mmCIF file of C-alpha atoms in Angstrom:
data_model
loop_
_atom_site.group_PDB
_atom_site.id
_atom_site.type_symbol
_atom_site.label_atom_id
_atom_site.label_comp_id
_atom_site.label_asym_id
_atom_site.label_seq_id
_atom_site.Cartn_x
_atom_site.Cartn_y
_atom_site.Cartn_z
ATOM 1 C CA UNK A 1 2.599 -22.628 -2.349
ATOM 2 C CA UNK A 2 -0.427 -21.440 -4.839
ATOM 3 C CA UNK A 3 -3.206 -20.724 -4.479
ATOM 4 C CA UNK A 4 -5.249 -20.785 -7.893
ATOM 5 C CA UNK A 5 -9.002 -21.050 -9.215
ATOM 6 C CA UNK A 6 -10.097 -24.513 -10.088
ATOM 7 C CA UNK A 7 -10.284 -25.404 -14.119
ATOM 8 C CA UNK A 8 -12.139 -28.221 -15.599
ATOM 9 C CA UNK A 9 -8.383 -30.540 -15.449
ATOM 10 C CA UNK A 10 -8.873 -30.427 -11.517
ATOM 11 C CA UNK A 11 -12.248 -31.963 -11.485
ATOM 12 C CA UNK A 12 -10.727 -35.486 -10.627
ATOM 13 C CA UNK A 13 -8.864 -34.069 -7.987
ATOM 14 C CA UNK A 14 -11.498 -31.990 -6.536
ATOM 15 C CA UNK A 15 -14.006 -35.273 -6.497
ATOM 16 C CA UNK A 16 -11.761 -37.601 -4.614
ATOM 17 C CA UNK A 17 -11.313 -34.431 -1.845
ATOM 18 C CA UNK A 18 -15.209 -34.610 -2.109
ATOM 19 C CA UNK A 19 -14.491 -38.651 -1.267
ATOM 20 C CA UNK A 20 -12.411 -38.069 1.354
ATOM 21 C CA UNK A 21 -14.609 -35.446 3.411
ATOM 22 C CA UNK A 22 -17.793 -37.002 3.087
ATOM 23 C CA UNK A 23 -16.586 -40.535 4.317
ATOM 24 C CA UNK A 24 -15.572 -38.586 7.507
ATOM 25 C CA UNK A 25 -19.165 -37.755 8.192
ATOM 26 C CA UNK A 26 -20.120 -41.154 7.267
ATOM 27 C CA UNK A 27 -18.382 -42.624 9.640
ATOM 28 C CA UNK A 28 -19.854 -40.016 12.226
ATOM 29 C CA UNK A 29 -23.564 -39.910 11.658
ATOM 30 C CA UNK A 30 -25.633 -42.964 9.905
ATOM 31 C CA UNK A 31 -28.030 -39.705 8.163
ATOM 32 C CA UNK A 32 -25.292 -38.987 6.336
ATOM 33 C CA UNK A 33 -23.966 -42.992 4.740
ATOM 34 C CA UNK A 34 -22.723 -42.043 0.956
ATOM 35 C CA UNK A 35 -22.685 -43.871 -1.572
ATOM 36 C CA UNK A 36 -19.252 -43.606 -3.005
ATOM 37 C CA UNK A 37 -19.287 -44.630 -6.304
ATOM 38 C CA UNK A 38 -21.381 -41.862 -7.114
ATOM 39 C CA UNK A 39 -18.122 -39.360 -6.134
ATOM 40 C CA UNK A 40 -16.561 -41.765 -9.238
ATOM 41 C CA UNK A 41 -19.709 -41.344 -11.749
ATOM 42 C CA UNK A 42 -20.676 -39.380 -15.023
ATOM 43 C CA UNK A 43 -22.729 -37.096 -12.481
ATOM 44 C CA UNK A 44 -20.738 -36.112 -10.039
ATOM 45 C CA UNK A 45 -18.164 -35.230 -12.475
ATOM 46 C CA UNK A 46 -20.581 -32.914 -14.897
ATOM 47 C CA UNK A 47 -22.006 -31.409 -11.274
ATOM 48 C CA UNK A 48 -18.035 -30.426 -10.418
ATOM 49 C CA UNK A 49 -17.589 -28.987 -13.664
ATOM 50 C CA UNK A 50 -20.929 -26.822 -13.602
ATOM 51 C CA UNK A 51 -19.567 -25.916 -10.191
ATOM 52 C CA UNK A 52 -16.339 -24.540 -11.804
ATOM 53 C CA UNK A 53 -17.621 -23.108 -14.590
ATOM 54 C CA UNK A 54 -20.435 -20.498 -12.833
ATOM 55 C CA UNK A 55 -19.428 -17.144 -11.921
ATOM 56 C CA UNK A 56 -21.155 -17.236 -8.975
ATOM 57 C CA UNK A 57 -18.976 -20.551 -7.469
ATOM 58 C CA UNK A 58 -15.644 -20.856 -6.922
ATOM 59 C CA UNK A 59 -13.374 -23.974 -6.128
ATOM 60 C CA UNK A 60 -9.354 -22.392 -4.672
ATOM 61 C CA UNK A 61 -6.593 -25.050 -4.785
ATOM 62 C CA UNK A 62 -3.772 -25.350 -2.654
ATOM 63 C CA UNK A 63 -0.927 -26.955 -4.729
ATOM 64 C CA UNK A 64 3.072 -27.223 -3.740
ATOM 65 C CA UNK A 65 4.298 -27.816 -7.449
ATOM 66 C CA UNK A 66 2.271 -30.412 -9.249
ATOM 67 C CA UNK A 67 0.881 -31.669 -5.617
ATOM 68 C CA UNK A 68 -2.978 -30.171 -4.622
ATOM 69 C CA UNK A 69 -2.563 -29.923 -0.590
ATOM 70 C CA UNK A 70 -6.157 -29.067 -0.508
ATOM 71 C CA UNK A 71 -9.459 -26.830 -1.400
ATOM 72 C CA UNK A 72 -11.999 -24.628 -0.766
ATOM 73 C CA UNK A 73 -15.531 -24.394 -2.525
ATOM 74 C CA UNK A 74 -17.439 -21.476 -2.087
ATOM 75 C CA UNK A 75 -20.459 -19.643 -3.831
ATOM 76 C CA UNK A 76 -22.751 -16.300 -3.646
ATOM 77 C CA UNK A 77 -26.028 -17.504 -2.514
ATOM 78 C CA UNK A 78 -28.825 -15.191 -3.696
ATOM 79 C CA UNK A 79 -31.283 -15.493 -0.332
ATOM 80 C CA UNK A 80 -35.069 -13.955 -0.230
ATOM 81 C CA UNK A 81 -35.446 -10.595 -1.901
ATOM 82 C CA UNK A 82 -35.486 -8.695 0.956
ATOM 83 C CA UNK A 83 -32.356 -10.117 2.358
ATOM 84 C CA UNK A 84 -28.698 -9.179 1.009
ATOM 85 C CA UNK A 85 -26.866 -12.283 -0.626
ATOM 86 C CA UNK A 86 -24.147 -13.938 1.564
ATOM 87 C CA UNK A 87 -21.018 -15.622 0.762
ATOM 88 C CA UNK A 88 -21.046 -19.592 1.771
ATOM 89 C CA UNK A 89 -18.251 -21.771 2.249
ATOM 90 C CA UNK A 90 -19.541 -24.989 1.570
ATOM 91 C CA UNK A 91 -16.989 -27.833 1.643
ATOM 92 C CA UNK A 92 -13.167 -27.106 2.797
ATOM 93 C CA UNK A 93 -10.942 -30.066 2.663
ATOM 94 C CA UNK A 94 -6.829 -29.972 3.508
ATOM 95 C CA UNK A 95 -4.522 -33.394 3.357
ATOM 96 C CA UNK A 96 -4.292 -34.983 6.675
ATOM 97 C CA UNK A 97 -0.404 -34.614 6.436
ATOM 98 C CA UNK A 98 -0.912 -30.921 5.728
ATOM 99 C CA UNK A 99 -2.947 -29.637 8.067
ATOM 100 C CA UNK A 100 -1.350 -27.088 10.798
ATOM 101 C CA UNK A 101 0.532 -25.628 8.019
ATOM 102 C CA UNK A 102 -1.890 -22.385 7.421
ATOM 103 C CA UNK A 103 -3.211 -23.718 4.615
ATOM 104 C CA UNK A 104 -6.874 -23.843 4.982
ATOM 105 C CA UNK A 105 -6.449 -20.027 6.812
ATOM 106 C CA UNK A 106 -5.205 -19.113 3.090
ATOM 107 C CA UNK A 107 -7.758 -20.642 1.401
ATOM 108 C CA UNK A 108 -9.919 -18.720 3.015
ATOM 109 C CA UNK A 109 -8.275 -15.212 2.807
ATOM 110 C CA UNK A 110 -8.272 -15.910 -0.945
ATOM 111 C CA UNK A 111 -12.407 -16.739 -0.149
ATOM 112 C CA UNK A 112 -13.083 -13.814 1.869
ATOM 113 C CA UNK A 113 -11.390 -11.738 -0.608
ATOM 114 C CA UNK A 114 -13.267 -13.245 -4.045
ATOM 115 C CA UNK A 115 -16.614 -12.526 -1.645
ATOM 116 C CA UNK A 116 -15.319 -8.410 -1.192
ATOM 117 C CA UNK A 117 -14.608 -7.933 -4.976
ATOM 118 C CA UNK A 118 -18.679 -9.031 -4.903
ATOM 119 C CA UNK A 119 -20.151 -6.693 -2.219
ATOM 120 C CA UNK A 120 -20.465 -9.632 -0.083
ATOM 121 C CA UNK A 121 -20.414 -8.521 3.887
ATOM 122 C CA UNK A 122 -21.639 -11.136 5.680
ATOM 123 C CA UNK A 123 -20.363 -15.476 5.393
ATOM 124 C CA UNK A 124 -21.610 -18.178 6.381
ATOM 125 C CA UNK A 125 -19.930 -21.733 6.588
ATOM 126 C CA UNK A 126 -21.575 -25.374 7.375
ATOM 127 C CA UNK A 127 -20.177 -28.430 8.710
ATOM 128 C CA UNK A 128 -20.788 -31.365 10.324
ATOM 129 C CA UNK A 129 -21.931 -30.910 14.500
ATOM 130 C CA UNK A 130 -20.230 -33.685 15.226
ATOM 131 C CA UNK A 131 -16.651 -32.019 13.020
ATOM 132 C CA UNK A 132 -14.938 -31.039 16.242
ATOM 133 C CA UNK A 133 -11.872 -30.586 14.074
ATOM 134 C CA UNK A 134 -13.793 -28.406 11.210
ATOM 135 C CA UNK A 135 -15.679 -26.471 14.285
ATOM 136 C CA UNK A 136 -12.457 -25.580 15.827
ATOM 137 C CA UNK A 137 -10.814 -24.191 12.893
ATOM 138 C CA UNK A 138 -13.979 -22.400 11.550
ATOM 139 C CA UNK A 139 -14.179 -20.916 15.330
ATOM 140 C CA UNK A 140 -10.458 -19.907 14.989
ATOM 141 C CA UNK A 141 -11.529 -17.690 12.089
ATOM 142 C CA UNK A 142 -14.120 -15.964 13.865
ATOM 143 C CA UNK A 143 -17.288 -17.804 12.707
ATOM 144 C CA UNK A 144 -19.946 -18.275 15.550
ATOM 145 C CA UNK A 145 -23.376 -20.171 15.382
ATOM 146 C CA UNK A 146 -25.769 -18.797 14.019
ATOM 147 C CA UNK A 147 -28.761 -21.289 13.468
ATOM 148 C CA UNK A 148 -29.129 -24.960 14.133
ATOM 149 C CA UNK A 149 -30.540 -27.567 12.174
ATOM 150 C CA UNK A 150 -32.494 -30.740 14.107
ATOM 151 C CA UNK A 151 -32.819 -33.993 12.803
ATOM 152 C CA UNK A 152 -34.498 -37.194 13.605
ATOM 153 C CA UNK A 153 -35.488 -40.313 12.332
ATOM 154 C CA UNK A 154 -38.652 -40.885 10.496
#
């Protein structure tokens, strides 16, 4: 397996991962319904590419020869001045058939160490409360909850 820094050529790949993840939270919570031809448009394809191309953002691949098995998009996020930045893991996504296979806990060693080469010494990761699966890995790794966000209908 290899494990390798998105380029601009794995956008389309990337996008329909994007598909894939976010129609499992649509299906869980009607906050988050998506409108998926927007993961097929103009924007979300020059958004994926901005993504790839800042220093501060990386997108790691998971490929078995010409075959992506999954990825892993993570970024530096600069916080309030008085606080030190902190690496987030926003979106992790591993094929169905693939998962149980260590991939995603690569994916994330690769993350982790990207964020030490930048000073970073703390991470955070989000997903979905109602993600059992994502929850369970992400407690696996050692994450813990932190904060909680409340929602309701207006």
């Amino acid at each position: 397996m290899e494990i390798r820094t998105a380029k601009e050529n794995d956008a389309n790949v990337i996008m329909d991962f994007e598909l894939t993840l976010f129609k499992k939270w649509d299906d869980m919570d009607p906050i988050d319904k998506i409108d998926e031809n927007w993961f097929k448009s103009d924007d979300h394809m020059n958004r994926t590419l901005k993504f790839i191309n800042d220093n501060s953002k990386k997108i790691f691949l998971a490929f078995e020869g010409d075959k992506c098995l999954g990825y892993l998009k993570a970024e530096i996020n600069e916080r309030e001045p008085f606080l030190k930045k902190v690496g987030y893991v926003s979106e992790t996504y591993i094929l169905e058939e693939c998962r149980g296979k260590h991939i995603g806990t690569i994916l994330l060693d690769k993350t982790l160490e990207w964020f030490k080469e930048n000073n970073i010494t703390w991470t955070i990761v989000s997903t979905h409360s109602m993600d059992k699966e994502a929850i369970g890995f992400w407690e696996k790794k050692g994450y813990k909850e932190y904060n909680k966000f409340l929602k309701m209908k207006a």
